[in-house]
Structures are given as C-alpha cells and as structure tokens.
C-alpha cells in the first residue's frame, strides 16, 4: 500500500503545480514534488524502477525555471540505496504481509502458525535497530508494539 499512498500524495502536489501560474510558485511547487520523489526513492519499497522513470519524466516536463540540474543524479543515488535496502528486506516484508493476511487454517488443536505477527515483529525490530536510522527504528518499534502490544520490555526499549 505504500506505493499507492505516496502516489496519491504526489498527484495532489502535482495538481498544485499545474494550478500554479507564477514562475516562483511553480518553482516552489516543483521543489515540493521533487522532495516527495526523493523521499520515496530512498524508502525500501518495491517498484523502484517505475518510480525512477516517473521522476525522470517529471523532471523532463518541467520548464527551465523549475529544473534542478542535480536532481536526476541525486535520485539515482537514492534509488540505488532504496533498492539495496528492499532486496535486503523483501522476504521479511512478504512474510509480514502473509502473517497479517486473514486466513483460515485447519490443523490439530493448539498447532501454532509458522510465523506469527509477533514473531516477525521481533525480526523487523532487529533489522530497523541495526540500521541505526532513528526514523526507521521508530517505525520498527511502532510496528513491533502494534503486533505485540502486551510486551512490556519492548515498550521500555522504545521509550
């Protein structure tokens, strides 16, 4: 869902760019849209190639006054880092998605699922803490606390 949320926000900001009449307002709005692209390219999500193409098309469609000479080079560097991070975590994210998907299983009474959301939350938290990125650690703690809200030790570590 992350791609769709970012895409909708970008569309909202692009509408503001299209509505801008003055050159200075267009330049400021283009910078807002560019910042969204840059932030999204840095986030480890699937679909990075399509996003890079969309960013290149956006930059190519801008008028000279709104262009940024270094934007494409910066975007490529961010996209490479985001893609590497996605490769590192894609299997874990797939398992998380499957664990949170509603399902019905038939098996012996008391049999436990292979990976519960709480189990996977511990893995997510470890990955995010290992990154050293405070923003990622915050999101990791929020995801882990949401999956197992009764774990007091996790809340203490988070604080």
Short mmCIF file of N, CA and C in Angstrom, two decimals:
data_model
loop_
_atom_site.label_atom_id
_atom_site.label_comp_id
_atom_site.label_asym_id
_atom_site.label_seq_id
_atom_site.Cartn_x
_atom_site.Cartn_y
_atom_site.Cartn_z
N UNK A 1 0.81 -1.20 0.00
CA UNK A 1 0.00 0.00 0.00
C UNK A 1 0.86 1.26 0.00
N UNK A 2 2.10 1.15 0.39
CA UNK A 2 2.96 2.31 0.48
C UNK A 2 3.08 3.06 -0.82
N UNK A 3 3.23 2.33 -1.93
CA UNK A 3 3.37 2.99 -3.22
C UNK A 3 2.14 3.81 -3.56
N UNK A 4 0.96 3.27 -3.25
CA UNK A 4 -0.28 3.98 -3.56
C UNK A 4 -0.42 5.25 -2.74
N UNK A 5 -0.04 5.18 -1.46
CA UNK A 5 -0.15 6.36 -0.60
C UNK A 5 0.78 7.46 -1.11
N UNK A 6 2.03 7.10 -1.39
CA UNK A 6 2.97 8.08 -1.92
C UNK A 6 2.46 8.65 -3.25
N UNK A 7 1.95 7.77 -4.10
CA UNK A 7 1.45 8.20 -5.41
C UNK A 7 0.31 9.19 -5.30
N UNK A 8 -0.61 8.93 -4.40
CA UNK A 8 -1.74 9.85 -4.21
C UNK A 8 -1.26 11.21 -3.71
N UNK A 9 -0.33 11.21 -2.79
CA UNK A 9 0.19 12.46 -2.27
C UNK A 9 0.91 13.24 -3.37
N UNK A 10 1.68 12.51 -4.19
CA UNK A 10 2.38 13.15 -5.29
C UNK A 10 1.39 13.74 -6.30
N UNK A 11 0.32 13.01 -6.59
CA UNK A 11 -0.72 13.53 -7.50
C UNK A 11 -1.35 14.80 -6.96
N UNK A 12 -1.57 14.84 -5.66
CA UNK A 12 -2.11 16.04 -5.02
C UNK A 12 -1.17 17.23 -5.23
N UNK A 13 0.11 17.00 -4.98
CA UNK A 13 1.09 18.08 -5.14
C UNK A 13 1.28 18.45 -6.60
N UNK A 14 1.18 17.49 -7.51
CA UNK A 14 1.28 17.78 -8.94
C UNK A 14 0.11 18.65 -9.41
N UNK A 15 -1.06 18.42 -8.82
CA UNK A 15 -2.21 19.27 -9.15
C UNK A 15 -1.93 20.71 -8.74
N UNK A 16 -1.27 20.90 -7.62
CA UNK A 16 -0.88 22.23 -7.19
C UNK A 16 0.11 22.86 -8.15
N UNK A 17 1.01 22.05 -8.69
CA UNK A 17 1.97 22.55 -9.67
C UNK A 17 1.25 22.99 -10.95
N UNK A 18 0.30 22.18 -11.39
CA UNK A 18 -0.45 22.52 -12.61
C UNK A 18 -1.28 23.79 -12.42
N UNK A 19 -1.73 24.03 -11.21
CA UNK A 19 -2.55 25.21 -10.93
C UNK A 19 -1.73 26.47 -10.74
N UNK A 20 -0.42 26.32 -10.52
CA UNK A 20 0.45 27.49 -10.29
C UNK A 20 0.61 28.28 -11.58
N UNK A 21 0.45 29.58 -11.48
CA UNK A 21 0.56 30.46 -12.66
C UNK A 21 1.88 31.22 -12.69
N UNK A 22 2.39 31.60 -11.55
CA UNK A 22 3.62 32.38 -11.47
C UNK A 22 4.85 31.47 -11.47
N UNK A 23 5.94 31.95 -12.06
CA UNK A 23 7.17 31.15 -12.16
C UNK A 23 7.71 30.77 -10.79
N UNK A 24 7.70 31.70 -9.84
CA UNK A 24 8.23 31.42 -8.50
C UNK A 24 7.37 30.36 -7.80
N UNK A 25 6.07 30.45 -7.94
CA UNK A 25 5.17 29.47 -7.34
C UNK A 25 5.38 28.09 -7.97
N UNK A 26 5.59 28.06 -9.29
CA UNK A 26 5.86 26.79 -9.96
C UNK A 26 7.17 26.18 -9.48
N UNK A 27 8.17 27.02 -9.31
CA UNK A 27 9.47 26.54 -8.83
C UNK A 27 9.34 25.94 -7.43
N UNK A 28 8.61 26.63 -6.55
CA UNK A 28 8.40 26.12 -5.19
C UNK A 28 7.60 24.82 -5.19
N UNK A 29 6.57 24.75 -6.01
CA UNK A 29 5.75 23.54 -6.05
C UNK A 29 6.53 22.38 -6.67
N UNK A 30 7.34 22.68 -7.69
CA UNK A 30 8.18 21.63 -8.28
C UNK A 30 9.16 21.09 -7.24
N UNK A 31 9.68 21.95 -6.38
CA UNK A 31 10.59 21.51 -5.32
C UNK A 31 9.85 20.60 -4.34
N UNK A 32 8.59 20.89 -4.06
CA UNK A 32 7.80 20.02 -3.16
C UNK A 32 7.61 18.63 -3.77
N UNK A 33 7.26 18.60 -5.05
CA UNK A 33 7.06 17.31 -5.73
C UNK A 33 8.39 16.56 -5.80
N UNK A 34 9.45 17.26 -6.12
CA UNK A 34 10.78 16.65 -6.19
C UNK A 34 11.17 16.04 -4.83
N UNK A 35 10.89 16.77 -3.76
CA UNK A 35 11.20 16.27 -2.41
C UNK A 35 10.43 14.98 -2.12
N UNK A 36 9.19 14.91 -2.58
CA UNK A 36 8.41 13.66 -2.41
C UNK A 36 9.07 12.51 -3.18
N UNK A 37 9.45 12.78 -4.41
CA UNK A 37 10.14 11.74 -5.19
C UNK A 37 11.40 11.29 -4.47
N UNK A 38 12.19 12.22 -4.00
CA UNK A 38 13.46 11.87 -3.35
C UNK A 38 13.22 11.04 -2.10
N UNK A 39 12.24 11.43 -1.31
CA UNK A 39 11.95 10.67 -0.09
C UNK A 39 11.45 9.27 -0.44
N UNK A 40 10.58 9.18 -1.43
CA UNK A 40 10.05 7.87 -1.80
C UNK A 40 11.13 6.98 -2.39
N UNK A 41 12.02 7.55 -3.19
CA UNK A 41 13.10 6.75 -3.77
C UNK A 41 14.02 6.18 -2.71
N UNK A 42 14.14 6.86 -1.58
CA UNK A 42 15.02 6.41 -0.50
C UNK A 42 14.39 5.32 0.36
N UNK A 43 13.07 5.18 0.29
CA UNK A 43 12.36 4.21 1.13
C UNK A 43 12.42 2.84 0.48
N UNK A 44 12.74 1.80 1.24
CA UNK A 44 12.80 0.46 0.66
C UNK A 44 11.42 -0.10 0.36
N UNK A 45 10.94 0.13 -0.86
CA UNK A 45 9.66 -0.37 -1.33
C UNK A 45 9.85 -1.01 -2.70
N UNK A 46 8.95 -1.91 -3.08
CA UNK A 46 9.05 -2.47 -4.44
C UNK A 46 8.67 -1.41 -5.46
N UNK A 47 9.03 -1.63 -6.71
CA UNK A 47 8.62 -0.73 -7.78
C UNK A 47 9.53 0.45 -8.01
N UNK A 48 10.77 0.34 -7.60
CA UNK A 48 11.70 1.46 -7.73
C UNK A 48 11.98 1.86 -9.17
N UNK A 49 11.99 0.90 -10.10
CA UNK A 49 12.28 1.23 -11.49
C UNK A 49 11.20 2.14 -12.07
N UNK A 50 9.97 1.81 -11.83
CA UNK A 50 8.86 2.64 -12.32
C UNK A 50 8.89 4.02 -11.71
N UNK A 51 9.26 4.08 -10.45
CA UNK A 51 9.34 5.36 -9.77
C UNK A 51 10.46 6.23 -10.34
N UNK A 52 11.60 5.63 -10.64
CA UNK A 52 12.70 6.38 -11.26
C UNK A 52 12.28 6.94 -12.62
N UNK A 53 11.55 6.12 -13.38
CA UNK A 53 11.06 6.58 -14.69
C UNK A 53 10.07 7.73 -14.52
N UNK A 54 9.19 7.63 -13.53
CA UNK A 54 8.22 8.70 -13.28
C UNK A 54 8.93 9.99 -12.88
N UNK A 55 9.97 9.85 -12.06
CA UNK A 55 10.73 11.03 -11.65
C UNK A 55 11.44 11.66 -12.84
N UNK A 56 12.05 10.84 -13.68
CA UNK A 56 12.75 11.37 -14.85
C UNK A 56 11.76 12.09 -15.78
N UNK A 57 10.56 11.53 -15.95
CA UNK A 57 9.54 12.17 -16.78
C UNK A 57 9.11 13.50 -16.16
N UNK A 58 8.96 13.52 -14.85
CA UNK A 58 8.59 14.75 -14.15
C UNK A 58 9.65 15.83 -14.38
N UNK A 59 10.91 15.47 -14.17
CA UNK A 59 12.00 16.45 -14.35
C UNK A 59 12.06 16.92 -15.80
N UNK A 60 11.84 16.01 -16.75
CA UNK A 60 11.90 16.37 -18.16
C UNK A 60 10.77 17.29 -18.60
N UNK A 61 9.65 17.22 -17.92
CA UNK A 61 8.49 18.03 -18.30
C UNK A 61 8.52 19.43 -17.70
N UNK A 62 9.44 19.68 -16.77
CA UNK A 62 9.49 20.99 -16.11
C UNK A 62 10.06 22.05 -17.03
N UNK A 63 9.60 23.26 -16.84
CA UNK A 63 10.18 24.39 -17.55
C UNK A 63 11.56 24.69 -17.01
N UNK A 64 12.35 25.44 -17.75
CA UNK A 64 13.74 25.74 -17.36
C UNK A 64 13.84 26.37 -15.98
N UNK A 65 12.90 27.26 -15.65
CA UNK A 65 12.98 27.96 -14.36
C UNK A 65 12.76 27.03 -13.17
N UNK A 66 12.11 25.90 -13.36
CA UNK A 66 11.83 24.97 -12.26
C UNK A 66 12.78 23.78 -12.23
N UNK A 67 13.61 23.64 -13.24
CA UNK A 67 14.52 22.48 -13.30
C UNK A 67 15.59 22.56 -12.21
N UNK A 68 16.06 21.37 -11.84
CA UNK A 68 17.16 21.25 -10.89
C UNK A 68 18.22 20.40 -11.58
N UNK A 69 19.38 20.95 -11.78
CA UNK A 69 20.44 20.28 -12.56
C UNK A 69 20.96 19.00 -11.92
N UNK A 70 20.89 18.91 -10.61
CA UNK A 70 21.47 17.75 -9.92
C UNK A 70 20.41 16.72 -9.49
N UNK A 71 19.14 17.00 -9.75
CA UNK A 71 18.07 16.14 -9.24
C UNK A 71 18.16 14.70 -9.74
N UNK A 72 18.41 14.50 -11.02
CA UNK A 72 18.44 13.14 -11.56
C UNK A 72 19.59 12.32 -10.98
N UNK A 73 20.74 12.96 -10.81
CA UNK A 73 21.89 12.25 -10.24
C UNK A 73 21.61 11.88 -8.77
N UNK A 74 21.05 12.81 -8.04
CA UNK A 74 20.70 12.55 -6.64
C UNK A 74 19.64 11.45 -6.55
N UNK A 75 18.66 11.48 -7.45
CA UNK A 75 17.60 10.47 -7.46
C UNK A 75 18.18 9.08 -7.71
N UNK A 76 19.14 8.97 -8.62
CA UNK A 76 19.76 7.67 -8.92
C UNK A 76 20.48 7.12 -7.69
N UNK A 77 21.18 7.98 -6.97
CA UNK A 77 21.89 7.54 -5.77
C UNK A 77 20.90 7.07 -4.69
N UNK A 78 19.84 7.83 -4.50
CA UNK A 78 18.82 7.44 -3.51
C UNK A 78 18.12 6.16 -3.93
N UNK A 79 17.82 6.04 -5.21
CA UNK A 79 17.13 4.85 -5.70
C UNK A 79 17.99 3.60 -5.53
N UNK A 80 19.29 3.74 -5.75
CA UNK A 80 20.19 2.59 -5.58
C UNK A 80 20.20 2.14 -4.12
N UNK A 81 20.26 3.09 -3.20
CA UNK A 81 20.23 2.74 -1.77
C UNK A 81 18.89 2.13 -1.38
N UNK A 82 17.80 2.70 -1.88
CA UNK A 82 16.47 2.16 -1.58
C UNK A 82 16.28 0.76 -2.13
N UNK A 83 16.78 0.52 -3.36
CA UNK A 83 16.67 -0.81 -3.97
C UNK A 83 17.48 -1.84 -3.20
N UNK A 84 18.67 -1.44 -2.76
CA UNK A 84 19.50 -2.36 -1.98
C UNK A 84 18.81 -2.72 -0.66
N UNK A 85 18.23 -1.71 -0.02
CA UNK A 85 17.51 -1.97 1.23
C UNK A 85 16.30 -2.85 0.99
N UNK A 86 15.62 -2.66 -0.15
CA UNK A 86 14.46 -3.51 -0.45
C UNK A 86 14.89 -4.95 -0.68
N UNK A 87 15.99 -5.16 -1.38
CA UNK A 87 16.49 -6.52 -1.60
C UNK A 87 16.77 -7.20 -0.26
N UNK A 88 17.30 -6.44 0.66
CA UNK A 88 17.64 -6.97 1.98
C UNK A 88 16.40 -7.39 2.77
N UNK A 89 15.32 -6.67 2.60
CA UNK A 89 14.15 -6.91 3.46
C UNK A 89 12.92 -7.44 2.74
N UNK A 90 12.96 -7.67 1.45
CA UNK A 90 11.76 -8.07 0.71
C UNK A 90 11.16 -9.39 1.21
N UNK A 91 12.00 -10.37 1.55
CA UNK A 91 11.47 -11.64 2.04
C UNK A 91 10.77 -11.46 3.38
N UNK A 92 11.36 -10.66 4.25
CA UNK A 92 10.73 -10.40 5.55
C UNK A 92 9.41 -9.66 5.36
N UNK A 93 9.36 -8.70 4.47
CA UNK A 93 8.12 -7.96 4.22
C UNK A 93 7.05 -8.88 3.65
N UNK A 94 7.43 -9.81 2.78
CA UNK A 94 6.47 -10.77 2.23
C UNK A 94 5.90 -11.66 3.33
N UNK A 95 6.77 -12.09 4.24
CA UNK A 95 6.30 -12.91 5.35
C UNK A 95 5.38 -12.11 6.27
N UNK A 96 5.70 -10.84 6.49
CA UNK A 96 4.84 -9.98 7.30
C UNK A 96 3.47 -9.83 6.65
N UNK A 97 3.48 -9.58 5.35
CA UNK A 97 2.22 -9.41 4.63
C UNK A 97 1.37 -10.68 4.74
N UNK A 98 1.99 -11.83 4.60
CA UNK A 98 1.27 -13.10 4.70
C UNK A 98 0.76 -13.34 6.13
N UNK A 99 1.53 -12.95 7.12
CA UNK A 99 1.12 -13.18 8.52
C UNK A 99 -0.07 -12.32 8.90
N UNK A 100 -0.19 -11.14 8.33
CA UNK A 100 -1.30 -10.25 8.66
C UNK A 100 -2.51 -10.46 7.76
N UNK A 101 -2.36 -11.26 6.71
CA UNK A 101 -3.48 -11.54 5.81
C UNK A 101 -4.46 -12.46 6.53
N UNK A 102 -5.75 -12.12 6.51
CA UNK A 102 -6.72 -13.01 7.15
C UNK A 102 -6.72 -14.38 6.46
N UNK A 103 -6.73 -15.41 7.27
CA UNK A 103 -6.75 -16.75 6.69
C UNK A 103 -7.40 -17.71 7.68
N UNK A 104 -7.83 -18.81 7.12
CA UNK A 104 -8.40 -19.87 7.93
C UNK A 104 -7.51 -21.08 7.74
N UNK A 105 -7.08 -21.68 8.84
CA UNK A 105 -6.25 -22.87 8.72
C UNK A 105 -6.90 -24.01 9.48
N UNK A 106 -6.75 -25.17 8.93
CA UNK A 106 -7.29 -26.36 9.56
C UNK A 106 -6.12 -27.24 9.95
N UNK A 107 -6.03 -27.54 11.21
CA UNK A 107 -4.94 -28.36 11.70
C UNK A 107 -5.25 -28.83 13.10
N UNK A 108 -4.34 -29.58 13.68
CA UNK A 108 -4.56 -30.06 15.05
C UNK A 108 -4.72 -28.89 16.03
N UNK A 109 -5.55 -29.12 17.01
CA UNK A 109 -5.79 -28.09 18.03
C UNK A 109 -4.47 -27.71 18.70
N UNK A 110 -4.28 -26.43 18.91
CA UNK A 110 -3.08 -25.95 19.58
C UNK A 110 -1.88 -25.79 18.67
N UNK A 111 -2.00 -26.18 17.41
CA UNK A 111 -0.87 -26.02 16.49
C UNK A 111 -0.70 -24.54 16.17
N UNK A 112 0.53 -24.10 16.22
CA UNK A 112 0.85 -22.70 16.04
C UNK A 112 1.28 -22.41 14.60
N UNK A 113 0.91 -21.24 14.11
CA UNK A 113 1.33 -20.84 12.76
C UNK A 113 2.85 -20.74 12.70
N UNK A 114 3.40 -20.93 11.52
CA UNK A 114 4.85 -20.90 11.35
C UNK A 114 5.45 -19.57 11.78
N UNK A 115 4.88 -18.48 11.36
CA UNK A 115 5.36 -17.16 11.73
C UNK A 115 4.17 -16.29 12.10
N UNK A 116 4.10 -15.93 13.35
CA UNK A 116 3.03 -15.05 13.80
C UNK A 116 3.47 -13.61 13.63
N UNK A 117 2.54 -12.68 13.59
CA UNK A 117 2.93 -11.27 13.51
C UNK A 117 3.89 -10.86 14.63
N UNK A 118 3.68 -11.39 15.83
CA UNK A 118 4.56 -11.04 16.96
C UNK A 118 5.97 -11.55 16.73
N UNK A 119 6.10 -12.77 16.20
CA UNK A 119 7.43 -13.32 15.89
C UNK A 119 8.15 -12.47 14.85
N UNK A 120 7.41 -12.13 13.81
CA UNK A 120 8.01 -11.35 12.73
C UNK A 120 8.33 -9.92 13.17
N UNK A 121 7.54 -9.40 14.10
CA UNK A 121 7.80 -8.05 14.61
C UNK A 121 9.17 -7.98 15.28
N UNK A 122 9.57 -9.06 15.93
CA UNK A 122 10.90 -9.10 16.55
C UNK A 122 11.98 -9.00 15.48
N UNK A 123 11.78 -9.69 14.36
CA UNK A 123 12.74 -9.62 13.26
C UNK A 123 12.78 -8.22 12.65
N UNK A 124 11.61 -7.62 12.45
CA UNK A 124 11.55 -6.27 11.89
C UNK A 124 12.29 -5.30 12.79
N UNK A 125 12.03 -5.40 14.08
CA UNK A 125 12.66 -4.51 15.04
C UNK A 125 14.18 -4.66 15.01
N UNK A 126 14.65 -5.89 14.92
CA UNK A 126 16.10 -6.12 14.87
C UNK A 126 16.71 -5.50 13.62
N UNK A 127 16.05 -5.63 12.48
CA UNK A 127 16.55 -5.04 11.24
C UNK A 127 16.59 -3.53 11.35
N UNK A 128 15.52 -2.94 11.87
CA UNK A 128 15.46 -1.48 11.95
C UNK A 128 16.46 -0.93 12.98
N UNK A 129 16.62 -1.60 14.09
CA UNK A 129 17.60 -1.15 15.08
C UNK A 129 19.02 -1.26 14.53
N UNK A 130 19.28 -2.30 13.75
CA UNK A 130 20.61 -2.49 13.17
C UNK A 130 20.93 -1.41 12.15
N UNK A 131 19.91 -0.79 11.55
CA UNK A 131 20.15 0.24 10.55
C UNK A 131 20.77 1.50 11.16
N UNK A 132 20.48 1.74 12.45
CA UNK A 132 20.98 2.95 13.09
C UNK A 132 20.19 4.20 12.73
N UNK A 133 19.25 4.09 11.83
CA UNK A 133 18.43 5.23 11.39
C UNK A 133 17.29 5.41 12.39
N UNK A 134 17.28 6.56 13.07
CA UNK A 134 16.30 6.79 14.13
C UNK A 134 14.86 6.73 13.61
N UNK A 135 14.62 7.21 12.42
CA UNK A 135 13.29 7.15 11.84
C UNK A 135 12.84 5.72 11.60
N UNK A 136 13.74 4.91 11.04
CA UNK A 136 13.41 3.50 10.81
C UNK A 136 13.22 2.76 12.12
N UNK A 137 14.04 3.13 13.14
CA UNK A 137 13.88 2.47 14.45
C UNK A 137 12.53 2.82 15.06
N UNK A 138 12.10 4.06 14.91
CA UNK A 138 10.79 4.47 15.42
C UNK A 138 9.68 3.66 14.76
N UNK A 139 9.73 3.56 13.44
CA UNK A 139 8.71 2.79 12.72
C UNK A 139 8.78 1.32 13.12
N UNK A 140 9.97 0.78 13.27
CA UNK A 140 10.13 -0.62 13.71
C UNK A 140 9.50 -0.86 15.07
N UNK A 141 9.72 0.08 15.99
CA UNK A 141 9.12 -0.06 17.32
C UNK A 141 7.60 0.06 17.25
N UNK A 142 7.10 0.95 16.42
CA UNK A 142 5.65 1.08 16.29
C UNK A 142 5.04 -0.18 15.71
N UNK A 143 5.68 -0.74 14.70
CA UNK A 143 5.17 -1.98 14.11
C UNK A 143 5.24 -3.13 15.10
N UNK A 144 6.36 -3.22 15.82
CA UNK A 144 6.53 -4.31 16.79
C UNK A 144 5.54 -4.17 17.94
N UNK A 145 5.33 -2.96 18.42
CA UNK A 145 4.40 -2.74 19.53
C UNK A 145 2.97 -2.99 19.08
N UNK A 146 2.66 -2.67 17.84
CA UNK A 146 1.32 -2.95 17.32
C UNK A 146 1.05 -4.43 17.19
N UNK A 147 2.09 -5.21 16.85
CA UNK A 147 1.92 -6.65 16.68
C UNK A 147 1.85 -7.38 18.01
N UNK A 148 2.51 -6.86 19.02
CA UNK A 148 2.53 -7.50 20.34
C UNK A 148 2.46 -6.41 21.41
N UNK A 149 1.30 -5.76 21.57
CA UNK A 149 1.21 -4.63 22.49
C UNK A 149 1.40 -4.98 23.96
N UNK A 150 1.28 -6.25 24.30
CA UNK A 150 1.41 -6.65 25.70
C UNK A 150 2.84 -6.87 26.17
N UNK A 151 3.81 -6.73 25.29
CA UNK A 151 5.20 -6.98 25.65
C UNK A 151 5.81 -5.74 26.28
N UNK A 152 5.85 -5.72 27.60
CA UNK A 152 6.29 -4.55 28.36
C UNK A 152 7.75 -4.20 28.05
N UNK A 153 8.60 -5.20 27.91
CA UNK A 153 10.02 -4.96 27.64
C UNK A 153 10.23 -4.18 26.35
N UNK A 154 9.42 -4.45 25.35
CA UNK A 154 9.54 -3.75 24.08
C UNK A 154 9.16 -2.28 24.26
N UNK A 155 8.14 -2.01 25.03
CA UNK A 155 7.73 -0.63 25.30
C UNK A 155 8.83 0.11 26.05
N UNK A 156 9.48 -0.55 26.97
CA UNK A 156 10.56 0.10 27.73
C UNK A 156 11.74 0.43 26.83
N UNK A 157 12.08 -0.49 25.93
CA UNK A 157 13.17 -0.24 24.98
C UNK A 157 12.82 0.92 24.06
N UNK A 158 11.57 1.01 23.70
CA UNK A 158 11.10 2.04 22.80
C UNK A 158 11.21 3.41 23.46
N UNK A 159 10.89 3.49 24.74
CA UNK A 159 10.92 4.76 25.46
C UNK A 159 12.35 5.20 25.61
#
